[in-house]
Short mmCIF file of C-alpha atoms in Angstrom, two decimals:
data_model
loop_
_atom_site.label_atom_id
_atom_site.label_comp_id
_atom_site.label_asym_id
_atom_site.label_seq_id
_atom_site.Cartn_x
_atom_site.Cartn_y
_atom_site.Cartn_z
CA MET A 1151 0.00 0.00 0.00
CA GLN A 1152 1.30 3.42 -0.92
CA PRO A 1153 1.57 6.21 1.65
CA TYR A 1154 -1.16 8.81 1.58
CA ASN A 1155 -0.46 11.93 -0.44
CA HIS A 1156 -2.06 14.26 2.09
CA ASN A 1157 -1.62 17.40 0.00
CA PHE A 1158 -3.27 15.81 -3.06
CA PHE A 1159 -6.28 14.65 -1.07
CA MET A 1160 -6.67 18.00 0.71
CA GLN A 1161 -6.46 19.76 -2.66
CA SER A 1162 -9.25 17.45 -3.86
CA ALA A 1163 -11.41 18.50 -0.91
CA ILE A 1164 -10.67 22.17 -1.51
CA GLN A 1165 -11.50 21.79 -5.21
CA LEU A 1166 -14.88 20.32 -4.26
CA ALA A 1167 -15.45 23.37 -2.04
CA PHE A 1168 -14.88 25.66 -5.03
CA GLU A 1169 -17.07 23.57 -7.34
CA GLY A 1170 -20.00 23.40 -4.93
CA MET A 1171 -19.81 27.08 -4.05
CA ARG A 1172 -19.49 28.23 -7.66
CA SER A 1173 -22.43 26.09 -8.78
CA GLY A 1174 -24.67 27.50 -6.02
CA GLN A 1175 -25.05 24.21 -4.14
CA GLY A 1176 -23.99 25.65 -0.79
CA GLY A 1177 -21.14 27.17 1.17
CA PRO A 1178 -17.43 26.88 0.39
CA PHE A 1179 -16.80 23.45 1.92
CA GLY A 1180 -15.58 20.18 0.45
CA ALA A 1181 -14.49 16.79 1.76
CA VAL A 1182 -13.15 13.46 0.54
CA VAL A 1183 -12.83 10.05 2.18
CA VAL A 1184 -9.79 7.98 1.25
CA LYS A 1185 -9.06 4.29 1.68
CA ASN A 1186 -5.88 2.60 0.45
CA SER A 1187 -4.82 5.83 -1.29
CA GLU A 1188 -8.06 5.96 -3.32
CA ILE A 1189 -10.86 8.51 -2.96
CA ILE A 1190 -13.98 6.48 -2.16
CA GLY A 1191 -16.26 9.32 -1.05
CA ARG A 1192 -16.72 12.90 -2.20
CA GLY A 1193 -18.84 15.71 -0.89
CA ASN A 1194 -19.35 19.42 -1.07
CA ASN A 1195 -21.76 21.51 0.93
CA ARG A 1196 -25.22 20.95 -0.60
CA VAL A 1197 -27.39 22.70 1.99
CA ALA A 1198 -28.88 25.15 -0.52
CA LEU A 1199 -29.22 22.58 -3.31
CA MET A 1200 -30.94 19.92 -1.21
CA LEU A 1201 -32.72 22.28 1.19
CA ASP A 1202 -31.14 20.13 3.90
CA PRO A 1203 -29.30 21.66 6.85
CA THR A 1204 -27.43 18.37 7.37
CA ALA A 1205 -25.99 18.26 3.83
CA HIS A 1206 -22.57 19.49 4.92
CA ALA A 1207 -19.54 18.39 2.89
CA GLU A 1208 -18.31 15.91 5.48
CA VAL A 1209 -21.72 14.27 5.90
CA VAL A 1210 -22.17 14.01 2.12
CA ALA A 1211 -18.68 12.50 1.73
CA ILE A 1212 -19.26 10.03 4.59
CA ARG A 1213 -22.56 8.92 3.06
CA ASP A 1214 -20.92 8.50 -0.35
CA ALA A 1215 -18.02 6.49 1.11
CA CYS A 1216 -20.32 4.26 3.15
CA GLN A 1217 -22.38 3.49 0.04
CA HIS A 1218 -19.16 2.67 -1.81
CA LEU A 1219 -18.00 0.35 0.99
CA GLY A 1220 -21.42 -1.15 1.69
CA HIS A 1221 -20.86 -0.51 5.39
CA PHE A 1222 -21.76 2.15 7.93
CA GLN A 1223 -18.25 2.64 9.29
CA LEU A 1224 -15.13 3.96 7.65
CA ASP A 1225 -12.60 1.48 9.00
CA ASP A 1226 -9.05 2.22 7.79
CA CYS A 1227 -10.21 5.39 6.02
CA VAL A 1228 -8.99 8.97 6.26
CA LEU A 1229 -11.19 12.03 5.79
CA TYR A 1230 -9.92 15.31 4.36
CA THR A 1231 -12.08 18.39 4.73
CA SER A 1232 -11.54 21.96 3.60
CA CYS A 1233 -12.52 23.31 7.03
CA GLU A 1234 -12.45 22.21 10.65
CA PRO A 1235 -15.71 20.30 11.13
CA CYS A 1236 -18.74 21.86 12.79
CA PRO A 1237 -20.20 20.06 15.83
CA MET A 1238 -22.63 18.04 13.68
CA CYS A 1239 -19.92 16.92 11.28
CA LEU A 1240 -17.52 16.17 14.08
CA GLY A 1241 -20.17 13.90 15.58
CA ALA A 1242 -20.69 12.21 12.20
CA ILE A 1243 -16.94 11.70 11.84
CA TYR A 1244 -16.71 10.07 15.26
CA TRP A 1245 -19.69 7.81 14.51
CA ALA A 1246 -18.15 6.80 11.15
CA ARG A 1247 -14.83 6.02 12.90
CA PRO A 1248 -12.18 6.85 10.30
CA LYS A 1249 -8.62 6.41 11.54
CA ALA A 1250 -7.88 10.14 11.13
CA PHE A 1251 -9.11 13.37 9.60
CA TYR A 1252 -7.31 16.41 8.26
CA PHE A 1253 -8.69 19.92 7.81
CA ALA A 1254 -7.48 23.06 6.04
CA CYS A 1255 -9.27 26.16 7.39
CA THR A 1256 -10.10 26.53 11.08
CA LYS A 1257 -13.44 27.26 12.71
CA ALA A 1258 -12.12 30.76 13.38
CA ASP A 1259 -11.51 31.20 9.63
CA ALA A 1260 -15.09 30.06 8.97
CA ALA A 1261 -16.46 32.50 11.55
CA VAL A 1262 -14.88 35.38 9.63
CA ILE A 1263 -17.13 34.56 6.64
CA ASP A 1264 -20.23 34.15 8.85
CA PHE A 1265 -20.10 30.37 9.37
CA ASP A 1266 -19.79 30.57 13.14
CA ASP A 1267 -20.67 27.49 15.17
CA GLN A 1268 -19.60 28.84 18.56
CA PHE A 1269 -23.24 29.32 19.57
CA ILE A 1270 -23.73 25.53 19.35
CA TYR A 1271 -20.72 24.84 21.56
CA ASP A 1272 -22.08 27.40 24.03
CA GLU A 1273 -25.59 25.88 23.96
CA LEU A 1274 -24.30 22.39 24.73
CA LYS A 1275 -22.95 23.64 28.05
CA LEU A 1276 -26.35 24.92 29.18
CA PRO A 1277 -29.06 22.95 31.01
CA PHE A 1278 -31.85 21.81 28.68
CA ALA A 1279 -34.35 24.43 29.82
CA GLU A 1280 -31.92 27.34 29.31
CA ARG A 1281 -31.08 26.64 25.68
CA LYS A 1282 -32.34 28.91 22.88
CA ILE A 1283 -34.25 25.93 21.53
CA PRO A 1284 -35.59 24.27 24.67
CA ALA A 1285 -34.91 20.53 24.99
CA ILE A 1286 -37.81 19.05 26.94
CA PRO A 1287 -37.72 15.47 28.23
CA LEU A 1288 -40.98 13.59 27.56
CA LEU A 1289 -42.19 9.96 27.95
CA ARG A 1290 -38.80 8.57 29.04
CA GLU A 1291 -40.33 5.40 30.49
CA GLU A 1292 -42.03 4.65 27.17
CA GLY A 1293 -38.79 5.29 25.29
CA LEU A 1294 -36.85 3.00 27.62
CA LYS A 1295 -39.06 0.08 26.51
CA ALA A 1296 -37.42 0.15 23.06
CA PHE A 1297 -33.99 0.18 24.71
CA ALA A 1298 -34.96 -2.80 26.87
CA GLU A 1299 -36.09 -4.77 23.82
CA TRP A 1300 -32.86 -3.88 21.97
CA ARG A 1301 -30.79 -5.11 24.91
CA LEU A 1302 -32.47 -8.53 24.67
CA ARG A 1303 -32.30 -8.96 20.89
CA ALA A 1304 -30.12 -11.85 19.79
CA ASP A 1305 -29.81 -10.52 16.21
CA LYS A 1306 -28.51 -7.04 17.08
CA PHE A 1307 -25.24 -5.68 15.84
CA VAL A 1308 -23.23 -3.28 17.94
CA TYR A 1309 -21.95 -0.11 16.35
#
């Protein structure tokens, strides 16, 4: 297996950022997922195109790579993204479990062009009732019944 050409793969992510932005699909963000020195997933921000606030470059690239692999985890993969991931994308990256990720611009760079996620980080520190969008617990006991059934299932797979 050849070593990863980090600069090439980051340039690929950055190029996707330009392409998506210039075609009006969304903000200036791109990402690629690489396995065995081959790009297996590509994504650019498609929030405006898809009318989907979750269609960030990293999420689109992860979905594309998972379809390519036929699996929901990115074992032995590396993700390259044109910007430090937002909280949602960071969560998606951790759930996908690549072995590493690289980013070009920082969240501070993104804030300068009005993509500022600091409010989310600040909200997560607050109690549920004090958040700008209140998070209200409801019917926990009913919800726990599904968890109890899952715990007992013989055919479950852990992820």
